[in-house]
Amino acid sequence: MAAPLRGAARRLNLAAATWGRDKMIDERTSERPGWFLPAALAAVAWEILGCAMYLMQVRVDPAALPVDQRAIWDATPAWVTGAYAIAVWVGLAGAVLLAMRRKLAEPLLLVSLIAVVVQFSGLLLVPELRGLMSSDLLLLPFVILVVCFVIWSLARRARMRGWLR
């Protein structure tokens, strides 16, 4: 009596293991969901907004700024501005490739995310900037970091699920 029960248990274990594996394979190769394209286009819009903000920042005349903003402008090192440029322009390229469903989107969006981290690390690493920034002004960099992480996570998920070519 024990032998038939063991055989049945083995078949159940094999069926359970196979079901999980088949489900995982189906999820990876499934077609992209309907929300994917709107999410990717929202990422493109976000990155366009970032590029516009970058262009406004680098084209502004520092003499026209209020005194407090001028002090922040003067204290910002070139490497922070360079990281900002990399973050927005590489991010825009990655978001466009994500909307086009290209695998190259994921590494580009990761580079953009790392550039955002480098850019905002200046707020902590540069003593002049740290002294000029109030805690209220630190909310926006945090939100930007979270949104960039979500966009990169979307690209990673899309690649892992087989939605990108």
Coordinates of C-alpha atoms in Angstrom, one line a residue:
M1 CA 0.0 0.0 0.0
A2 CA 2.9 2.4 0.8
A3 CA 4.4 2.0 -2.7
P4 CA 1.4 3.3 -4.6
L5 CA 1.1 6.2 -2.3
R6 CA 4.8 7.1 -2.8
G7 CA 4.3 6.9 -6.6
A8 CA 1.3 9.2 -6.4
A9 CA 3.2 11.7 -4.2
R10 CA 6.0 11.7 -6.7
R11 CA 3.6 12.4 -9.6
L12 CA 2.1 15.3 -7.6
N13 CA 5.5 16.7 -6.8
L14 CA 6.5 16.4 -10.5
A15 CA 3.3 18.0 -11.6
A16 CA 3.7 20.9 -9.1
A17 CA 7.3 21.5 -10.2
T18 CA 6.4 21.4 -13.9
W19 CA 3.4 23.7 -13.4
G20 CA 5.5 26.4 -11.7
R21 CA 8.2 26.1 -14.4
D22 CA 5.6 26.3 -17.3
K23 CA 4.0 29.3 -15.7
M24 CA 7.4 31.1 -15.3
I25 CA 8.2 30.4 -19.0
D26 CA 4.7 31.6 -20.1
E27 CA 5.2 34.9 -18.1
R28 CA 8.6 35.5 -19.7
T29 CA 7.4 35.0 -23.2
S30 CA 4.0 36.6 -23.0
E31 CA 3.1 39.6 -25.0
R32 CA 3.5 42.9 -23.3
P33 CA 0.5 44.1 -21.4
G34 CA -1.7 47.0 -22.5
W35 CA -0.2 49.4 -19.8
F36 CA 3.3 49.0 -21.1
L37 CA 3.3 51.5 -23.9
P38 CA 1.5 54.3 -21.9
A39 CA 4.1 53.7 -19.1
A40 CA 7.0 53.9 -21.6
L41 CA 5.6 57.1 -23.1
A42 CA 5.2 58.6 -19.6
A43 CA 8.9 57.7 -19.1
V44 CA 9.7 59.6 -22.4
A45 CA 7.7 62.6 -21.2
W46 CA 9.5 62.5 -17.8
E47 CA 12.9 62.5 -19.5
I48 CA 11.9 65.3 -21.9
L49 CA 11.0 67.3 -18.8
G50 CA 14.4 66.6 -17.3
C51 CA 16.1 67.7 -20.5
A52 CA 14.1 70.9 -20.6
M53 CA 15.1 71.6 -17.0
Y54 CA 18.7 70.9 -17.7
L55 CA 18.7 73.3 -20.7
M56 CA 17.1 76.0 -18.6
Q57 CA 19.7 75.5 -15.9
V58 CA 22.8 75.6 -18.2
R59 CA 21.4 78.6 -20.2
V60 CA 20.5 80.8 -17.3
D61 CA 22.5 84.0 -16.7
P62 CA 23.8 83.6 -13.1
A63 CA 23.7 87.4 -12.6
A64 CA 19.9 87.3 -13.1
L65 CA 19.3 84.9 -10.3
P66 CA 18.3 85.9 -6.8
V67 CA 21.1 85.9 -4.2
D68 CA 20.3 82.5 -2.6
Q69 CA 20.0 80.8 -6.0
R70 CA 23.2 82.5 -7.2
A71 CA 25.0 81.1 -4.2
I72 CA 23.8 77.6 -5.0
W73 CA 24.8 78.1 -8.7
D74 CA 28.3 79.2 -7.7
A75 CA 28.8 76.3 -5.2
T76 CA 27.8 73.6 -7.8
P77 CA 30.9 71.8 -9.1
A78 CA 31.1 71.0 -12.8
W79 CA 31.0 67.2 -12.1
V80 CA 27.5 67.6 -10.7
T81 CA 26.3 69.5 -13.9
G82 CA 28.1 66.8 -16.0
A83 CA 26.2 64.0 -14.1
Y84 CA 23.0 65.9 -14.6
A85 CA 23.6 66.0 -18.4
I86 CA 24.4 62.3 -18.5
A87 CA 21.3 61.5 -16.4
V88 CA 18.8 63.4 -18.6
W89 CA 20.2 62.8 -22.1
V90 CA 21.1 59.1 -21.6
G91 CA 17.7 58.7 -19.8
L92 CA 15.9 60.2 -22.7
A93 CA 17.6 57.8 -25.1
G94 CA 16.8 54.9 -22.8
A95 CA 13.1 55.9 -22.5
V96 CA 12.7 56.3 -26.3
L97 CA 14.3 52.8 -26.7
L98 CA 12.0 51.5 -24.1
A99 CA 9.0 52.8 -26.0
M100 CA 10.4 51.2 -29.1
R101 CA 10.8 47.9 -27.1
R102 CA 14.6 47.7 -27.5
K103 CA 16.8 45.8 -25.0
L104 CA 19.4 48.5 -25.0
A105 CA 16.9 50.6 -23.0
E106 CA 17.7 48.8 -19.7
P107 CA 21.5 49.5 -19.6
L108 CA 21.0 53.1 -20.7
L109 CA 18.4 53.7 -18.0
L110 CA 20.7 52.1 -15.5
V111 CA 23.5 54.5 -16.5
S112 CA 21.0 57.4 -16.2
L113 CA 20.0 56.2 -12.7
I114 CA 23.6 56.0 -11.6
A115 CA 24.2 59.5 -13.0
V116 CA 21.2 60.7 -10.9
V117 CA 22.8 59.2 -7.8
V118 CA 26.1 60.9 -8.6
Q119 CA 24.4 64.2 -9.3
F120 CA 22.5 64.3 -6.1
S121 CA 25.5 63.0 -4.1
G122 CA 26.9 66.4 -4.6
L123 CA 24.3 67.7 -2.2
L124 CA 25.9 65.6 0.5
L125 CA 29.5 65.7 -0.6
V126 CA 30.1 69.3 -1.4
P127 CA 30.1 71.3 1.9
E128 CA 29.1 74.6 0.3
L129 CA 26.0 73.0 -1.3
R130 CA 25.1 71.1 1.9
G131 CA 25.2 74.4 3.8
L132 CA 23.0 76.2 1.3
M133 CA 20.3 73.5 0.9
S134 CA 17.3 73.4 3.3
S135 CA 15.6 70.1 4.1
D136 CA 12.6 71.2 2.1
L137 CA 14.8 71.4 -1.1
L138 CA 15.9 67.7 -0.6
L139 CA 12.4 66.4 -1.3
L140 CA 12.6 66.9 -5.1
P141 CA 15.9 65.0 -5.6
F142 CA 14.4 62.1 -3.6
V143 CA 11.3 62.1 -5.8
I144 CA 13.5 62.3 -9.0
L145 CA 15.6 59.3 -7.7
V146 CA 12.5 57.2 -7.0
V147 CA 11.0 57.9 -10.4
C148 CA 14.2 57.1 -12.2
F149 CA 14.4 53.8 -10.3
V150 CA 10.9 53.0 -11.2
I151 CA 11.6 53.6 -14.9
W152 CA 14.7 51.5 -14.8
S153 CA 12.8 48.7 -13.0
L154 CA 10.1 48.8 -15.7
A155 CA 12.8 48.3 -18.4
R156 CA 14.4 45.5 -16.4
R157 CA 11.0 43.8 -15.9
A158 CA 10.3 44.2 -19.6
R159 CA 13.6 42.6 -20.6
M160 CA 13.2 39.7 -18.2
R161 CA 9.6 39.1 -19.4
G162 CA 10.6 39.1 -23.0
W163 CA 8.8 42.3 -23.9
L164 CA 11.9 43.9 -25.5
R165 CA 13.6 42.8 -28.7

